XYZ file of C-alpha atoms in Angstrom:
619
model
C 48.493 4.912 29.293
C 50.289 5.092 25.751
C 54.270 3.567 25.779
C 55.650 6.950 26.587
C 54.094 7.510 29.230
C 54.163 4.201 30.966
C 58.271 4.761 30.536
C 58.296 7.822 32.389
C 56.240 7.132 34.914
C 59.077 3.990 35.289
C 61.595 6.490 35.145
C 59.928 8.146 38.038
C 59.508 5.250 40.210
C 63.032 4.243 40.243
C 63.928 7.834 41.920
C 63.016 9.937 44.710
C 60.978 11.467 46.129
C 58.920 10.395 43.360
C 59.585 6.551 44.465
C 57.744 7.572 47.942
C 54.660 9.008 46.144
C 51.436 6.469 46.192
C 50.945 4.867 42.967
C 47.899 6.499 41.826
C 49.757 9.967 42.122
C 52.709 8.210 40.437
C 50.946 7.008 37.199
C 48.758 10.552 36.555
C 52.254 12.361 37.319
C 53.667 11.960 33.452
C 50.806 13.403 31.918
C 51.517 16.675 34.201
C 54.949 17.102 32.558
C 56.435 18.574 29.852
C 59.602 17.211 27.846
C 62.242 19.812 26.985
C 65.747 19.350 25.062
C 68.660 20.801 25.373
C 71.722 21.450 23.075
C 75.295 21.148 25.390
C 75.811 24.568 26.529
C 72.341 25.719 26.666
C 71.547 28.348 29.730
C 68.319 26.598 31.427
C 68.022 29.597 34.215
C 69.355 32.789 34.683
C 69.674 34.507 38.694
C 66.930 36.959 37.383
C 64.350 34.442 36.156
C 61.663 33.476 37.987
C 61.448 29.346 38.319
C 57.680 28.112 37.357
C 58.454 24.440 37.161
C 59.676 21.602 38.632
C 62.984 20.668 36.298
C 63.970 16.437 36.590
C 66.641 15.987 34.588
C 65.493 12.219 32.348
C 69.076 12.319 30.463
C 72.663 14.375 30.803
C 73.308 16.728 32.999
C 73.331 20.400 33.994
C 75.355 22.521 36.473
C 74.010 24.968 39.043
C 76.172 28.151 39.362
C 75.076 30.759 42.418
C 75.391 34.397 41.431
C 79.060 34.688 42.229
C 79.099 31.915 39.589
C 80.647 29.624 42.441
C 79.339 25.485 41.374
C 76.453 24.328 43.904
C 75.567 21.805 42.626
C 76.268 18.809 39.415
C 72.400 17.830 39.142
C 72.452 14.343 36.819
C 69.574 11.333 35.954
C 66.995 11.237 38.125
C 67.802 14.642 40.251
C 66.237 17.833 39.783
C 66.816 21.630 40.078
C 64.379 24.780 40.436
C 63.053 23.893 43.939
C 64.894 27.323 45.403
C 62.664 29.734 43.165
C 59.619 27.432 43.988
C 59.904 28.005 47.525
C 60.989 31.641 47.794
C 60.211 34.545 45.954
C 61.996 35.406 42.477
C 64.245 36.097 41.883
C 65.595 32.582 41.383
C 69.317 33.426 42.380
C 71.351 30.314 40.593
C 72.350 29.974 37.008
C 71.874 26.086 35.154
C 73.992 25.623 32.125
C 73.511 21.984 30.174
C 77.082 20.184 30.671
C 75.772 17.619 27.550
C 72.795 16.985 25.840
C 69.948 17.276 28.458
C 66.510 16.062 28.555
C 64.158 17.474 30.962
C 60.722 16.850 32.742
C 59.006 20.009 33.606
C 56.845 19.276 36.385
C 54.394 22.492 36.706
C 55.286 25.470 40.040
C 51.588 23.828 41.125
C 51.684 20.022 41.007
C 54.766 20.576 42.832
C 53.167 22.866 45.879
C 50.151 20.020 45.338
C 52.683 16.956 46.142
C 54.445 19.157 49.068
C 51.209 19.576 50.968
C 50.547 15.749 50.377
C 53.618 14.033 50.545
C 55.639 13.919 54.054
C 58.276 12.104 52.239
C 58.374 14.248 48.959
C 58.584 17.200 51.472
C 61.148 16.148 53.277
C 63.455 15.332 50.301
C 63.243 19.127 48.844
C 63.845 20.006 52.355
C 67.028 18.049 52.591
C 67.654 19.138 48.953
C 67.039 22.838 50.177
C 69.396 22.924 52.869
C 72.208 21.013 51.004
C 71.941 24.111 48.882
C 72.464 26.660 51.507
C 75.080 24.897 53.032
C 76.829 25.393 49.432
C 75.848 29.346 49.621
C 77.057 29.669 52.969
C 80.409 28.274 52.037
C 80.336 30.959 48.902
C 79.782 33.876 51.592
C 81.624 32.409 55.107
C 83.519 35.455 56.814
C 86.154 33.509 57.012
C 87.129 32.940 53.579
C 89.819 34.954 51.840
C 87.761 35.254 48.522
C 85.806 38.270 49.412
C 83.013 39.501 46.413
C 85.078 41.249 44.621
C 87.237 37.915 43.987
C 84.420 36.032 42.813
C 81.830 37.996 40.935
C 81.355 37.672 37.551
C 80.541 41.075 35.359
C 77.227 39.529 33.944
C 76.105 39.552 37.515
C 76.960 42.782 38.152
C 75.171 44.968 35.210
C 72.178 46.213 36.387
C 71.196 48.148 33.470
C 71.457 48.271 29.529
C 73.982 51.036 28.199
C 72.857 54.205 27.203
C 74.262 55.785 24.044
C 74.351 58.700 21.650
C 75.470 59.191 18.396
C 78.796 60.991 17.481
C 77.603 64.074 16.174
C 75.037 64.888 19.130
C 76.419 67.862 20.727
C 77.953 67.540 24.359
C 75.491 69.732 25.782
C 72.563 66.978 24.047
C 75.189 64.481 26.229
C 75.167 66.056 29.485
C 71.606 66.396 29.678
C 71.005 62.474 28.728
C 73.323 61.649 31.433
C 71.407 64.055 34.048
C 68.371 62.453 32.875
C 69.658 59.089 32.927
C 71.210 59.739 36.423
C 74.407 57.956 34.764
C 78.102 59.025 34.805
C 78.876 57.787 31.207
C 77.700 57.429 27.673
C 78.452 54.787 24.442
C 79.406 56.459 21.854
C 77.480 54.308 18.661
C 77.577 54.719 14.738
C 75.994 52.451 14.361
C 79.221 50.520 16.330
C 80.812 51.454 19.431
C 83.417 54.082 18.489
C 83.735 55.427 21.910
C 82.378 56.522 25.540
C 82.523 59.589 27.237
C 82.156 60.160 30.253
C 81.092 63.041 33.308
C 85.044 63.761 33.898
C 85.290 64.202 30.098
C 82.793 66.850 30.118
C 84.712 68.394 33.080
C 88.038 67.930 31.547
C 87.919 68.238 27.914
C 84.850 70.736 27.822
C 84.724 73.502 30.576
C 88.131 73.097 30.933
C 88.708 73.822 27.820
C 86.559 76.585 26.884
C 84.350 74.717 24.373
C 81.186 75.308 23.362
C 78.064 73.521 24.120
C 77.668 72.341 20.721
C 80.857 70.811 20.204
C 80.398 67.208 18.729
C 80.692 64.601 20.989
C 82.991 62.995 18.649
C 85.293 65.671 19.198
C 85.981 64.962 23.442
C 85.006 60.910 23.580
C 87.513 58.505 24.340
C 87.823 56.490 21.159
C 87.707 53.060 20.786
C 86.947 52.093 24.579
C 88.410 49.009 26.436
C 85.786 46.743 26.760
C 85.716 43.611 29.245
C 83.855 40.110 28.550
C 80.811 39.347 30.581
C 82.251 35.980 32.562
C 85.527 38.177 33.521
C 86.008 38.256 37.346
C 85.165 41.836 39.047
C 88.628 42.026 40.739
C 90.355 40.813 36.989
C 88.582 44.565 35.512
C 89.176 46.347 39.001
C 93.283 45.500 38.466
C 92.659 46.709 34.864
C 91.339 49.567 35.502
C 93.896 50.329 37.556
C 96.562 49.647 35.480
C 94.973 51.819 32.745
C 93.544 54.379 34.448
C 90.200 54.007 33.674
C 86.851 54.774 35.693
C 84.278 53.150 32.965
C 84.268 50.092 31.182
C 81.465 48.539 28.872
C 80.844 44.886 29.419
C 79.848 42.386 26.301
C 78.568 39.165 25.778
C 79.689 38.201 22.503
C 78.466 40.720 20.404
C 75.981 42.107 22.457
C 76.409 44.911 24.612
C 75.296 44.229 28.072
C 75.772 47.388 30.302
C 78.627 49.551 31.894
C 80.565 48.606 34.849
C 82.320 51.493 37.003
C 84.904 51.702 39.194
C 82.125 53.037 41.827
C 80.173 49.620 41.107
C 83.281 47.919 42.102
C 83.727 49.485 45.445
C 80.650 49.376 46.319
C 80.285 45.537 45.181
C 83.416 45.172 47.650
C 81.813 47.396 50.889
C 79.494 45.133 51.355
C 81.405 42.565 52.659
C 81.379 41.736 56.449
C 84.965 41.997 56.150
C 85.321 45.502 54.649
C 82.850 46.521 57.423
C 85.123 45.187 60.176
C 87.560 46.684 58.880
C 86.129 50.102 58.257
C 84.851 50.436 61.933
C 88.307 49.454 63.597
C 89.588 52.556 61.221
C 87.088 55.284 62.382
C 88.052 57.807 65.039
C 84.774 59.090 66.166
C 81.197 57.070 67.072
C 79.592 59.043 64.028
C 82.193 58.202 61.572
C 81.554 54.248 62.948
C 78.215 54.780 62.519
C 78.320 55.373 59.320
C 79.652 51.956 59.452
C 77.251 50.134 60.837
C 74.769 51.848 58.854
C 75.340 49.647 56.355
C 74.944 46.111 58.403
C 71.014 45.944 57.104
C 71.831 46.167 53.491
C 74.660 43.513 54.482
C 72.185 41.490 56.072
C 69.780 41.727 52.789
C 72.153 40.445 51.020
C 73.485 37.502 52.743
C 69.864 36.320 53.172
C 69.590 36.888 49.633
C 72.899 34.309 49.018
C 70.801 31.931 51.092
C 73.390 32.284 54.152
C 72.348 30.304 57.170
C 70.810 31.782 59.799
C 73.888 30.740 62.082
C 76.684 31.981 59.605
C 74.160 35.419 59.605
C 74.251 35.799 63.307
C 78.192 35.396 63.271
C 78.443 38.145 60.656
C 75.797 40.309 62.689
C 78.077 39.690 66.067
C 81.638 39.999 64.283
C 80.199 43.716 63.615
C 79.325 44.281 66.947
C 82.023 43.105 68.607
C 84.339 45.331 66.223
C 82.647 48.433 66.943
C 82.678 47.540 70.881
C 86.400 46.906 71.082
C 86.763 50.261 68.752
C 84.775 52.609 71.067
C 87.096 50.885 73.867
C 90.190 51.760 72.137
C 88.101 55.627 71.855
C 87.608 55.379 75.170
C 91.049 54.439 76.538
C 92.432 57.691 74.261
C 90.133 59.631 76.059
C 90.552 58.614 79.550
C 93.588 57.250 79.724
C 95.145 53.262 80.696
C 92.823 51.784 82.720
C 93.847 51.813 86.279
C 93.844 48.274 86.751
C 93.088 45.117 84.040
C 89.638 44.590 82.797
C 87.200 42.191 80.523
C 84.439 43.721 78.700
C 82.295 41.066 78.103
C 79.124 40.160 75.802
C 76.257 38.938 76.975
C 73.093 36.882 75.681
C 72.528 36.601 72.184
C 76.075 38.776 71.231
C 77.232 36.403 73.751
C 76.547 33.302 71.877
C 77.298 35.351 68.509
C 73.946 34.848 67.508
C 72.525 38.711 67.409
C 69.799 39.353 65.196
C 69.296 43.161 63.212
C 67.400 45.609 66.056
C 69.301 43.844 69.266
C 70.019 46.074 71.792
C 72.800 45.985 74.264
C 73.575 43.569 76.543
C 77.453 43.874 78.162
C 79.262 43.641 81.482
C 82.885 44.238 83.012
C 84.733 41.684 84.589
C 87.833 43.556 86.684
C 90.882 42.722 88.505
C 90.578 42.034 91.470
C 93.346 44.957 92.621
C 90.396 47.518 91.862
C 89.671 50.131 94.576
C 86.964 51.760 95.153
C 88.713 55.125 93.289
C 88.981 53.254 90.342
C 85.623 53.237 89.974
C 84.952 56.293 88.428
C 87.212 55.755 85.830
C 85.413 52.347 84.766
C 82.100 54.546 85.245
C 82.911 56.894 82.892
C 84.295 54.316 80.126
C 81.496 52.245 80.257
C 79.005 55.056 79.683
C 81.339 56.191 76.570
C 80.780 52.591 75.057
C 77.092 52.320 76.029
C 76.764 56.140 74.470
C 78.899 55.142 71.509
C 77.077 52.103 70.646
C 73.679 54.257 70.695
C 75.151 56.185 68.524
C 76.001 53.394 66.039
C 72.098 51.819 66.067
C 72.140 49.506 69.373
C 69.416 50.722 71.766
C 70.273 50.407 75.333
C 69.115 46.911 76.827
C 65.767 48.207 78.885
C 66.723 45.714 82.265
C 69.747 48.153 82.297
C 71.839 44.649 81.796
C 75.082 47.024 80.899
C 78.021 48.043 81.915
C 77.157 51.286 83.056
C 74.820 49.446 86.078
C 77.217 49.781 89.159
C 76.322 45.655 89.931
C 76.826 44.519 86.386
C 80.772 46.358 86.812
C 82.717 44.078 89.642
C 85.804 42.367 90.935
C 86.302 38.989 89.772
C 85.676 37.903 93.100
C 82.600 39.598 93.233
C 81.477 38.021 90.162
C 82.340 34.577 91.461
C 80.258 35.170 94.377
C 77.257 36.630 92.577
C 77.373 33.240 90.293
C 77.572 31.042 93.477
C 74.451 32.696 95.013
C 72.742 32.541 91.810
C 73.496 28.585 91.466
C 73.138 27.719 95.178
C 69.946 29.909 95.970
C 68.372 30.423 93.201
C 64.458 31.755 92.963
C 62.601 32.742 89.963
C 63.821 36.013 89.506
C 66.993 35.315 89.880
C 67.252 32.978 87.312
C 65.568 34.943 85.213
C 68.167 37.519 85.563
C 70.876 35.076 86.017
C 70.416 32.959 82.488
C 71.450 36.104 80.591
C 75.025 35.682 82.194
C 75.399 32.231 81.255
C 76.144 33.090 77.734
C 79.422 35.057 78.583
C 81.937 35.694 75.775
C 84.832 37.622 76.511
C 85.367 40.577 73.623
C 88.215 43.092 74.862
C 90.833 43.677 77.342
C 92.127 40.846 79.619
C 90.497 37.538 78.522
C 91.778 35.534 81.072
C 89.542 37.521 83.597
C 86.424 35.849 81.923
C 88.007 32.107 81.181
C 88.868 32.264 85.640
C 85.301 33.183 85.796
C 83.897 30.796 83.387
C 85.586 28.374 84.378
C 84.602 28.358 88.319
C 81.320 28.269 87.524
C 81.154 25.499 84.720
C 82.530 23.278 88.087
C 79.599 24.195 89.956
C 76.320 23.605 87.720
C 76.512 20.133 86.618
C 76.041 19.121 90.760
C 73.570 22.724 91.329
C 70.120 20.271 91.146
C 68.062 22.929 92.050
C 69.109 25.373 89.891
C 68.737 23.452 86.654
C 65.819 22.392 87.953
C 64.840 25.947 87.553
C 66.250 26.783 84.377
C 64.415 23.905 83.253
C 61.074 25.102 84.119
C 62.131 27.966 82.729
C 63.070 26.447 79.525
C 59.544 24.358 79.031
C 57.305 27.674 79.784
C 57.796 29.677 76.672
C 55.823 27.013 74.502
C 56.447 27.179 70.754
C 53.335 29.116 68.913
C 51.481 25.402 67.663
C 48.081 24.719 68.773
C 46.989 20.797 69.756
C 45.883 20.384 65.684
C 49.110 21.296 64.807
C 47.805 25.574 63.760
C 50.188 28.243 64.413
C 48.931 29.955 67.550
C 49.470 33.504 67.241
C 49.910 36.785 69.478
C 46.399 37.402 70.766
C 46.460 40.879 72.259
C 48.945 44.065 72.070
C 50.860 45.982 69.237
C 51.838 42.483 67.828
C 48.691 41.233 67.400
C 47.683 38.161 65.440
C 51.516 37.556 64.436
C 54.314 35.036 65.450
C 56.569 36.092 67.922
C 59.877 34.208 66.137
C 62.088 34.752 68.969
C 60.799 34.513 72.623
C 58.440 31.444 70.851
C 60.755 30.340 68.392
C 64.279 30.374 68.657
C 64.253 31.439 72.952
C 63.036 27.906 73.654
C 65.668 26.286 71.299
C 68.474 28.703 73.466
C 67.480 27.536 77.017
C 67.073 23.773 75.831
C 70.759 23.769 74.788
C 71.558 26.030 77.825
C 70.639 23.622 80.090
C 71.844 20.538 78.754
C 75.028 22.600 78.393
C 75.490 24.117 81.836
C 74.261 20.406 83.590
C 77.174 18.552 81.756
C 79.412 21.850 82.795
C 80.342 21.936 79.030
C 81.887 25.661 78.088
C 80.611 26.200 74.344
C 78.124 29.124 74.365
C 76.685 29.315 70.920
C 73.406 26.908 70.849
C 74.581 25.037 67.796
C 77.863 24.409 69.662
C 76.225 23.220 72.887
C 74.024 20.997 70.909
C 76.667 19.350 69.595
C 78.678 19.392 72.571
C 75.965 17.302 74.430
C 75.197 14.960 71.850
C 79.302 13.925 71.868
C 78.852 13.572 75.873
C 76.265 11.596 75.783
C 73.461 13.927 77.315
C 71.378 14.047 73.920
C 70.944 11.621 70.746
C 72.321 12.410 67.649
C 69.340 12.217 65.766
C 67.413 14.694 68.618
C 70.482 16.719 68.357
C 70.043 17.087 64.537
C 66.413 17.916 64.326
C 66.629 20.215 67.189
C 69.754 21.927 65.317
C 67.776 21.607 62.283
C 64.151 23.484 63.709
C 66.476 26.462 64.916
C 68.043 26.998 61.897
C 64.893 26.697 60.223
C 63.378 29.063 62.495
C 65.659 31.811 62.504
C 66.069 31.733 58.886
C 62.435 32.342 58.465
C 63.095 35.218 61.146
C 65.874 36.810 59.266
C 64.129 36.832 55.547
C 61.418 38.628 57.459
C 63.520 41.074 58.397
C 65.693 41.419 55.425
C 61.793 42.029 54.053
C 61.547 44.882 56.181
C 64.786 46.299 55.867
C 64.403 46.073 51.811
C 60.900 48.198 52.262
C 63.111 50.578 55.026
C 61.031 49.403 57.898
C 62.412 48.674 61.701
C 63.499 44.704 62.045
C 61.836 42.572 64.899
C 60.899 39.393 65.725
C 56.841 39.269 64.599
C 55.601 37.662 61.704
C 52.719 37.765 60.274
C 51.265 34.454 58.465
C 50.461 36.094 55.587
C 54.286 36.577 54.647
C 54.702 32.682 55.121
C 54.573 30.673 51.965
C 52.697 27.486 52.157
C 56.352 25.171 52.412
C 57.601 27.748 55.357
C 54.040 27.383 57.415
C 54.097 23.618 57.242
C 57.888 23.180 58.207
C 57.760 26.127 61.145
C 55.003 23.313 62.312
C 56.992 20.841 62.329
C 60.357 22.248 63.487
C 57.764 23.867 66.483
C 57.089 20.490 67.189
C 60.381 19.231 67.561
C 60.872 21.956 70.451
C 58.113 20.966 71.939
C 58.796 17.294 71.947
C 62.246 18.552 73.237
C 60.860 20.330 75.994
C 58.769 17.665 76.716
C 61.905 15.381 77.486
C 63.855 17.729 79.256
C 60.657 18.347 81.668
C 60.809 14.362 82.139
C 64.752 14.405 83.456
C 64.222 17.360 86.189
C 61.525 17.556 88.909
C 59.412 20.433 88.066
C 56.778 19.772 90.005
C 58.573 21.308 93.171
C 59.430 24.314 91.571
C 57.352 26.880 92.318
């Protein structure tokens, strides 16, 4: 090995992962790699490129921008960027700009898969390095933050195409049939220069209007001299420009280059699809058709957060926060209809809305909690708004739950003191069935009307479970039988019979074993959190659970239901119906190996909690 060589393979050793790999694989690593330099300044990766290496940086530094151009990540010596377009399909999503002078190792898109499959411990690290990164996205896209898209696009990430132009003599007629063709609303105006746009409300306007003729120069009806806007300008800096001008069209540049035209339509719809807008859209419609329209666009929503890298858990919130908003708004419909409800009541979600963990395709799953001052006349009122919600929601894309678990099911629409009772038989007599039934309930979330109704509830039965032996016992067993899809050589068992056939069934096998683990450690320490991340947490801090169980555990079901959601942000992108069943061949290699191991972990999970409750005389 020449000099050279021998110093980056030194380099290599004194950072990981490549500390962890074996020496042999260490020393033939450098002659893999190719040396690249870079001027301060220099673009490394655009969000459109597809990554095909492995980028270390030897000396400097670079910065990692995500598309909203928010920082991710300051990547110095010895760390490395690119692993996000290695792992996932292009594009790559991030933008790396050379803070100084930059040297870089290119380690080729195949040595890299090669050391992933044969490296636990360089695995791991990209792993770690991986979800560092979508913490950072998920903090670019949370719900709750006040910067919404529009706050924190950049224009450069917003052109989707290059301008189209035409010279100044062309005749408007020769301009409204390039912008038919072109399916665009406005044209540069070039000689060879820009020397002005026109646009579809200029032909209106200036043309018909008018009374001109069809071969009247363009020159003659363009706007001269159009305001143009740089490319690293902030979308809501042009949208308050163009509203101060008056303008519906504005050409965006890059130095002297002419990147594309951004529209006042671009900018609305760049700001509709946040959850936000969404929300608030629904709790402004008057009829379930005009929410609808609404919710039609949750999908496309959910596309694009997956495509930010949210996290699965951030995701589900979004998902919920839309369903609960169009719940309480058919409610408020209701209530107009019907009239003030006769005496107090709690509409309450149930199951995965419950936990605000609802996944695109869920169906419904609700209950009422009233007063107890009801009487049996009140009934019919109650009846009749619970089938308006359950109609409504149908209506807006959620198919009614098929075990009738709504509302509009006479049992599943009591007194408080009803409900209390129904809980204590279910805790102090519980069979099979029951439980089956009964776990459902257990992730109760008040959404509308009196909320107090539901904490009373809640509360009453939180005191009951941690001493109902049996009954955990049971939800244990119940817990442990839905083993995760990994056969005893560590292959992903898949569905062997049905319409699903020789798939993975992500949630019943996947994330439903992760959900009654925490559910039962929850309910036996009579903790109240109802989200499975928070009940994870909430039993490591009491003790019930370690905190490095507690992280893996938190760490497979992320894992898992992110894998679930990019398959069906696949299948909403190629207008298909979302579920649950994926096939292997969608997995890349990194996702197959990690869904092993984060199967694993449940399993190893499930083995302990079938250790601390006596199964065996459960029948």
């Amino acid at each position: 090995m020449d000099d050279e060589l021998a110093e980056i393979a030194d380099f290599l050793a004194a950072h990981p992962p490549f500390s962890e790999l074996p020496e042999q694989s260490l020393q033939a690593l450098p002659r893999e790699l190719t040396v690249r330099y870079y001027r301060r300044g220099s673009v490394l990766a655009t969000p459109a490129d597809e990554v095909k290496h492995l980028s270390i940086v030897r000396a400097g530094a670079v910065d990692v921008h995500d598309a909203a151009g928010a920082l991710v990540e300051r990547v110095d010596v010895g760390g490395s960027f690119g692993v996000t377009g290695l792992v996932q399909p292009p594009p790559y999503g991030f933008s790396v700009t050379a803070l100084e002078d930059t040297l870089i190792l290119e380690l080729p898109a195949s040595s890299f898969h090669r050391l992933v499959e044969s490296s636990a411990a360089f695995s791991s690290y990209f792993l770690l390095q991986q979800a560092h990164r979508l913490h950072a996205a998920v903090q670019s896209v949370a719900v709750s933050d006040s910067g919404t898209a529009v706050l924190k696009t950049r224009l450069r990430d917003m052109v989707t195409r290059p301008p189209v132009a035409i010279g100044p003599q062309a005749s408007v007629q020769e301009a409204a049939q390039l912008m038919r063709s072109e399916r665009i609303s406005s044209l540069l105006v070039q000689d060879p220069q820009v020397v002005g746009i026109v646009t579809d409300r200029d032909l209106r306007n200036r043309v018909l209007a008018d009374g001109l003729p069809p071969s009247t120069p363009v020159a003659q009806i363009m706007t001269p001299n159009p305001t143009t806007a740089d490319a690293d300008t902030l979308a809501f800096e042009l949208l308050l420009s163009m509203l101060a001008r008056g303008i519906h069209h504005v050409p965006v540049t890059d130095g002297q280059d002419l990147l594309g035209i951004i529209t006042s339509t671009d900018l609305v719809r760049l700001e509709q699809s946040n959850p936000l807008y969404v929300v608030q859209d629904i709790s402004r419609q008057n009829q379930p058709e005009d929410i609808a329209l609404a919710t039609a666009r949750l999908p496309d929503l959910v596309e694009r957060l997956v495509a930010q890298d949210a996290s699965a858990e951030d995701i589900g919130r979004v998902v919920t926060a839309v369903a609960d908003a169009v719940q309480r708004r058919l409610l408020i419909l209701a209530e107009e209809k019907l009239g003030p409800p006769p005496v107090p009541y709690c509409w309450v979600a149930l199951g995965s809305q419950g936990r605000r963990e609802q996944a695109l395709g869920a169906d419904q799953d609700h209950a009422l909690i009233l007063s107890d001052d009801v009487t049996r006349e009140h009934d019919a009122y109650f009846a009749d708004l619970a089938g308006f919600v359950r109609d409504g929601l149908v209506t807006c894309g959620y198919p009614p739950c098929p075990g009738d678990v709504m509302a509009t099911t006479p049992r599943w629409r009591q007194p408080l003191a009803t409900w209390r009772r129904q809980f204590g038989e279910w805790i102090s007599e519980p069979t099979p069935d029951a439980v089956l039934a009964a776990t459902i309930f257990f992730d109760m979330r008040a959404v509308a009307g009196e909320l107090e109704l539901c904490t009373r509830l809640r509360t009453g039965v939180l005191a009951m479970t941690p001493n109902a032996k049996i009954f955990l016992a049971h939800l244990a067993k119940q817990a442990v039988e839905h083993a995760p899809p990994i056969g005893m050589f560590r292959g992903l068992v898949l569905e062997k019979e049905g319409e699903h056939k020789s798939t993975l069934d992500l949630k019943h096998r996947g994330v439903g074993p992760v959900v009654d683990l925490a559910r039962v450690a929850a309910l036996a320490a009579g903790l109240p959190q109802v989200g499975t991340q928070a009940r994870l947490d909430a039993v490591a801090a009491a003790g019930g659970m370690s905190a490095a169980a507690t992280a893996d555990l938190k760490d497979a079901l992320e894992f898992i239901a992110y894998v679930r959601l990019r398959h069906q942000a696949r299948q909403v992108r190629e207008r298909g119906i979302p579920d649950n069943f994926v096939s292997p061949e969608e997995l890349s290699s990194f996702e197959k190996r990690h869904l092993r191991d984060a199967f694993g972990v449940v399993r190893t999970a499930q083995g302990v909690l079938a250790g601390r409750h006596p199964l065996g005389y459960i029948s």
